[in-house]
Amino acid sequence: MAASVRCFLRSGKNAVSALGQRGFHKSAPVAVQMMVRDALNQAMDEELERDERVFLLGEEVAQYDGAYKVSRGLWKKYGDKRIIDTPITEMGFAGIAVGAAFAGLRPICEFMTFNFSMQAIDQVINSAAKTYYMSAGQQSVPIVFRGPNGASAGVAAQHSQCFAAWYAHCPGLKVVSPWSAEDAKGLLKSAIRDDNPVVFLENELMYGVPFEMSEESQSKDFTIPIGKAKVERQGTHVTLVTHSRYVSYCLDAAVVLAKEGIECEVINLRTIRPMDVESIETSVMKTNHLVTVEGGWPQFGVGAEICARIMEGPAFNYLDSPATRVTGVDIPMPYAKLLEDN
Amino acid sequence: MLTNISNVLRACAQRNGAAAVVSARTYADFTTEASFEIKKCDIHKLDEAPATEVVLTRDEGLQYYRTMQTIRRMELKADQLYKQKIIRGFCHLYDGQEACAVGIEAGINLTDHLITAYRAHGYTLTRGGTVREIMAELTGRRGGIAKGKGGSMHMYTKHFYGGNGIVGAQVPLGAGVALACKYLENNQLCVSLYGDGAANQGQIFEAYNMAALWKLPAIFICENNRYGMGTSVERSAANTDYYKRGDYIPGLRVDGMDVLCVREATKLAADHCRSGKGPILMELLTYRYHGHSMSDPGVSYRTREEIQEVRGKSDPISLLKDRMLSNNMASVEELKEIDVAVRKEIEDAAQYATTDPEPPLEELCNHIFHNNPPLEVRGVNPWTKLKSVS
C-alpha cells in the first residue's frame, strides 16, 4: 500500500492544478475563488492598514511589485516608507529588519527564495530566535521572514532547497507552511500579529493555484491559529501527514486509493513548529497506519521528526506497521525535467 | 548639584569612620569649569572637525571620573572572580577603553539607542544598568540583569540591545534600530559599535550601504584597540584607516583615550544624524589592558612594554584626573573619596553577585515566546515535559 501511495505521489504533479478547482472545504454558499498569491497580498494589505508599525522589506518588493508579484500594488498604496526595496544584501537587510523589530516596529522581511536566507541565517537564528530568551523576556522580536521555499520548476539545485527542517530545529522560532489560499491568508495574518519571530514558508508553484475562500475567510480579522493542523480529508485506513504543496499530492492520491477501497485521512500540518502532534496521534490511533509526505530531503527532516514523536507517544501502540516517509530524493535537485519530476 | 556631591562625599567620609579632613578648602574654591585643548580629529568627507578647545565643568568631570573608575574597578573585580571560577565561560574585559563608553554616552541621550558586541559590560553600565545587576549576571544569578540567562555577552537595558556574540552581526541590527528611529520620527539615533577585527565583516558594509542609501540616523563606531583577538590590525586589514572604510560615509578618527575628545566627536556625529544627513562613522583609537578574553593572557601578540607604555602615558582615568587636579577642579582627597566609594560599591556588588541564588530550575524554559499561552517543552528525554511561560 505504501508503494502505491508513493508511486502515485510522484506522478501527482499534473493533478495539482486540476485539484485546485475542487473545493475541499465545506464552505458557505458565497464562494469566492482566490489564488494563493492574492491571498498573501490581501493578508499583507490588511495588516499594513491595521497597524502602522508593520512594513515590508526585501528585494523587488516595491517598484517591481514583487519578484513573484505577491506584493503587487502595495508600494503604490503605502509608499516608500512602508514598502522598501533593498539591495541584494540578505545578511544586511535581515539584520536591519531584526533591529527594527527590536526597536518597536513589526517588519515583514521577504527573502526572494529561502535559499537566499542561508546568507542571513545567522540573523534569523542568533539575533531573532534567541534574543527573547537571552534577555530573559526583556527584548521581544515581532518579525516575519517570508518567501517561497522548496522546489520550484526547473530552477535546479541551488534554488530548490526546502528549509522547513533547518528552521524548525530551532527553539524561539515559529515555522509555518500554508497550503491553500485560506491557509496563506489566515496564517500570514497570524504571523504578522504574533510578537515572535515567524518563518513563513510559501511555495512558488502554489502561488497561481486558485482555491475557494469561505465567507469567514473574507473578513479583515480572519486568522488561523499557528500550531494547529487541519484534517483536509477524513479517512479510516491510513493517515497521510503533509504540508504545503504536497497536501495537493496527498489529496490526489487519496482519490485514486479510494477507488481501491482505501480511505486516506489527509492532515495538512499548516505549522511545522510548534507541531500539532496531538492531531497526528488522534488520527493514527484511528487508522493504525502512518505515511509522512514532504518535499524536503529525508535525513533529519520533518517526516523524521513526526516518526520520532509518534514513537515517543501513545499512538505508537496503535501502529500496525512502521511509519513510512515519502520525501524528496536524497540528492541536490537536478535540472532536466524528467530528472526533476522523479 | 555641588551641594549634593559634597553631601555624598561627606557621607562617604563618615561611613569610612576615618577622621579624614574632607578638605580644608570649601567647594567654592574649586574652578567650576575650564577649557582644555584636545587632539584634532582626522576627518573624511566632512567639512569641519570637532572643536579642539572644549569646556569641561567640574560636575561633568567628577561624573566622568566616577563612571570610568566604576567601570575600571568592576572589570578588575570580574577578573578576580573569573580566576576564582565564580564567573565562567566568556568574559571580555573593557579596562583601558573606559573613555569610549563614557565619552559616547556624554555625547548622546539616554533616549537614544546603542548596540555593541561582546565587550559590553562598560556600556551596560553607561546605558543604565547597575553594577549589582551586571555582576550578578556575570555570576549567573537570578538577580542578574538578564536573570542569569544571558551571561557576559547578553546584557540588555532600555534602548541598549546588548551584548551580541556574533562578530559584526550587531551592526546591521543597529542600522535597523536607526531605521525605526527614522520611521517613528522620534529624533533619536542609534550608535552601533564594533571592533577593528569586526571592521572587515561584509555585513558591516551591507549596513553602511543601506544606512547611506536611506539616510538612517546611525553612528557607526569602530573601537580600534589595535588587536582583533590575537591579530594586529596590520595583519587583518588591507586598509587600517577604519574611519575611511565607510567610503561615501563621512568619518572621523578620534583619540579614544581622551573622554573629552570622544564626547566632542560624538556630539558632532549626533548633530549630523539628527539633521537628517544620514549615517556617520567614528574610529576611536583605544587600548585594552586585558587580553581578548579571560582565556587570553594578552602577551603573546604584544609586548608587556607596550601595555605598560599605554598605561603610563595614555590611561583615560589618569588623563582626566591630571586635567582636573592641575586646573583646580577637584582635590586629591576628593578624588580619593570617589575611589573609596566606588571600591565599596564594587565590593557590595560582588558580595551580592556571589551570594544571590542561581535562577530556579522552573525558569529553565521560560521566555521562549512573548505574549504566548504557556507551552510544553520537551526535556532531555520524551517523558520529561517542561513548562514554558512568556
CSV table of C-alpha atoms in Angstrom, one decimal, chain A residues 48 51-55 57 81-82 84-105 119 122-123 126-141 171-174 194-197 273-274 278 305 309 312, chain B residues 113 115 137 145-151 154-158 160-161 163-164 166 168-177 179-185 201 203 206-207 209-211 213-214 216 363-372 376 378 381-382 385 389-390:
chain,number,residue,atom,x,y,z
A,48,LEU,CA,-0.4,47.1,6.8
A,51,ASP,CA,-1.1,48.6,12.2
A,52,GLU,CA,1.2,51.4,11.3
A,53,ARG,CA,4.3,49.7,12.6
A,54,VAL,CA,4.0,46.9,10.0
A,55,PHE,CA,6.2,47.3,7.0
A,57,LEU,CA,11.2,45.0,3.0
A,81,LYS,CA,8.3,54.4,3.9
A,82,ARG,CA,6.4,51.1,4.4
A,84,ILE,CA,11.1,49.1,1.0
A,85,ASP,CA,13.2,47.8,-1.9
A,86,THR,CA,16.6,46.5,-0.6
A,87,PRO,CA,19.9,46.0,-2.3
A,88,ILE,CA,20.9,42.3,-2.8
A,89,THR,CA,22.4,42.0,0.6
A,90,GLU,CA,20.4,39.4,2.6
A,91,MET,CA,22.6,39.3,5.7
A,92,GLY,CA,22.5,43.1,5.9
A,93,PHE,CA,18.8,43.6,5.4
A,94,ALA,CA,17.7,40.7,7.5
A,95,GLY,CA,19.8,42.2,10.3
A,96,ILE,CA,18.2,45.6,9.7
A,97,ALA,CA,14.8,44.0,9.8
A,98,VAL,CA,15.6,42.3,13.2
A,99,GLY,CA,17.0,45.6,14.6
A,100,ALA,CA,13.8,47.4,13.5
A,101,ALA,CA,11.8,44.8,15.4
A,102,PHE,CA,14.0,45.3,18.5
A,103,ALA,CA,13.1,49.0,18.4
A,104,GLY,CA,9.3,48.5,18.2
A,105,LEU,CA,8.4,48.1,14.5
A,119,GLN,CA,23.2,34.1,3.8
A,122,ASP,CA,22.7,33.9,11.5
A,123,GLN,CA,20.4,36.9,11.9
A,126,ASN,CA,21.1,34.2,16.6
A,127,SER,CA,19.6,37.7,16.5
A,128,ALA,CA,15.9,36.9,16.2
A,129,ALA,CA,15.1,33.5,17.6
A,130,LYS,CA,17.4,33.5,20.6
A,131,THR,CA,17.1,37.1,21.8
A,132,TYR,CA,13.9,36.9,23.9
A,133,TYR,CA,15.4,34.0,25.9
A,134,MET,CA,18.9,35.5,26.3
A,135,SER,CA,17.3,38.8,27.5
A,136,ALA,CA,15.1,36.9,29.9
A,137,GLY,CA,12.0,38.4,28.3
A,138,GLN,CA,13.1,42.0,28.0
A,139,GLN,CA,13.6,42.1,24.3
A,140,SER,CA,10.9,40.6,22.0
A,141,VAL,CA,11.3,40.3,18.2
A,171,PRO,CA,13.7,26.9,19.7
A,172,GLY,CA,12.5,30.5,19.7
A,173,LEU,CA,11.2,30.3,16.1
A,174,LYS,CA,7.7,29.5,14.8
A,194,ASP,CA,2.5,37.3,16.5
A,195,ASP,CA,5.0,39.0,18.8
A,196,ASN,CA,7.6,36.4,18.0
A,197,PRO,CA,9.9,35.6,15.0
A,273,ARG,CA,6.9,24.3,14.7
A,274,PRO,CA,5.2,24.1,17.1
A,278,GLU,CA,-2.0,15.6,19.0
A,305,GLU,CA,10.6,14.2,13.4
A,309,ARG,CA,7.3,11.9,18.1
A,312,GLU,CA,7.5,8.5,21.8
B,113,HIS,CA,19.9,53.8,21.2
B,115,ILE,CA,24.3,48.4,20.4
B,137,GLU,CA,24.6,38.4,35.5
B,145,ILE,CA,20.3,41.9,34.5
B,146,ALA,CA,19.1,39.1,32.3
B,147,LYS,CA,18.1,36.9,35.2
B,148,GLY,CA,21.2,34.8,34.7
B,149,LYS,CA,20.1,33.6,31.3
B,150,GLY,CA,22.3,35.8,29.2
B,151,GLY,CA,25.7,35.9,30.8
B,154,HIS,CA,23.9,39.1,26.5
B,155,MET,CA,23.0,42.0,28.8
B,156,TYR,CA,20.2,44.4,27.9
B,157,THR,CA,18.7,47.6,29.3
B,158,LYS,CA,16.2,50.1,27.9
B,160,PHE,CA,20.5,49.1,24.8
B,161,TYR,CA,20.4,46.0,22.6
B,163,GLY,CA,25.8,42.4,24.2
B,164,ASN,CA,26.0,40.4,20.9
B,166,ILE,CA,28.4,37.0,16.7
B,168,GLY,CA,29.7,42.0,13.2
B,169,ALA,CA,26.0,41.0,13.4
B,170,GLN,CA,25.3,43.9,15.7
B,171,VAL,CA,26.0,46.4,13.0
B,172,PRO,CA,23.0,45.7,10.7
B,173,LEU,CA,20.9,45.3,13.9
B,174,GLY,CA,22.0,48.8,14.9
B,175,ALA,CA,21.2,50.1,11.4
B,176,GLY,CA,17.7,48.6,11.8
B,177,VAL,CA,17.2,50.4,15.1
B,179,LEU,CA,15.6,52.8,10.6
B,180,ALA,CA,13.0,52.5,13.3
B,181,CYS,CA,14.0,55.9,14.7
B,182,LYS,CA,13.6,57.5,11.3
B,183,TYR,CA,10.3,55.6,10.7
B,184,LEU,CA,8.9,56.7,14.0
B,185,GLU,CA,10.2,60.3,13.5
B,201,GLN,CA,32.9,41.9,8.1
B,203,GLN,CA,27.6,42.6,6.7
B,206,GLU,CA,26.0,46.0,3.7
B,207,ALA,CA,24.8,48.0,6.7
B,209,ASN,CA,25.2,50.9,2.1
B,210,MET,CA,21.7,50.8,3.3
B,211,ALA,CA,22.2,53.3,6.0
B,213,LEU,CA,21.0,55.0,0.8
B,214,TRP,CA,18.1,55.5,3.2
B,216,LEU,CA,19.4,56.4,8.5
B,363,GLU,CA,12.6,29.1,34.9
B,364,LEU,CA,14.6,27.0,32.6
B,365,CYS,CA,12.1,27.0,29.7
B,366,ASN,CA,10.6,30.4,30.2
B,367,HIS,CA,10.9,33.3,27.8
B,368,ILE,CA,10.9,31.3,24.6
B,369,PHE,CA,7.9,33.3,23.2
B,370,HIS,CA,6.4,36.7,24.1
B,371,ASN,CA,2.7,37.1,24.7
B,372,ASN,CA,2.1,33.4,24.2
B,376,GLU,CA,5.1,22.4,26.8
B,378,ARG,CA,10.5,18.6,25.5
B,381,ASN,CA,14.0,12.6,27.3
B,382,PRO,CA,10.5,12.0,25.9
B,385,LYS,CA,7.7,17.6,29.8
B,389,VAL,CA,5.6,30.7,30.1
B,390,SER,CA,6.1,34.1,28.4
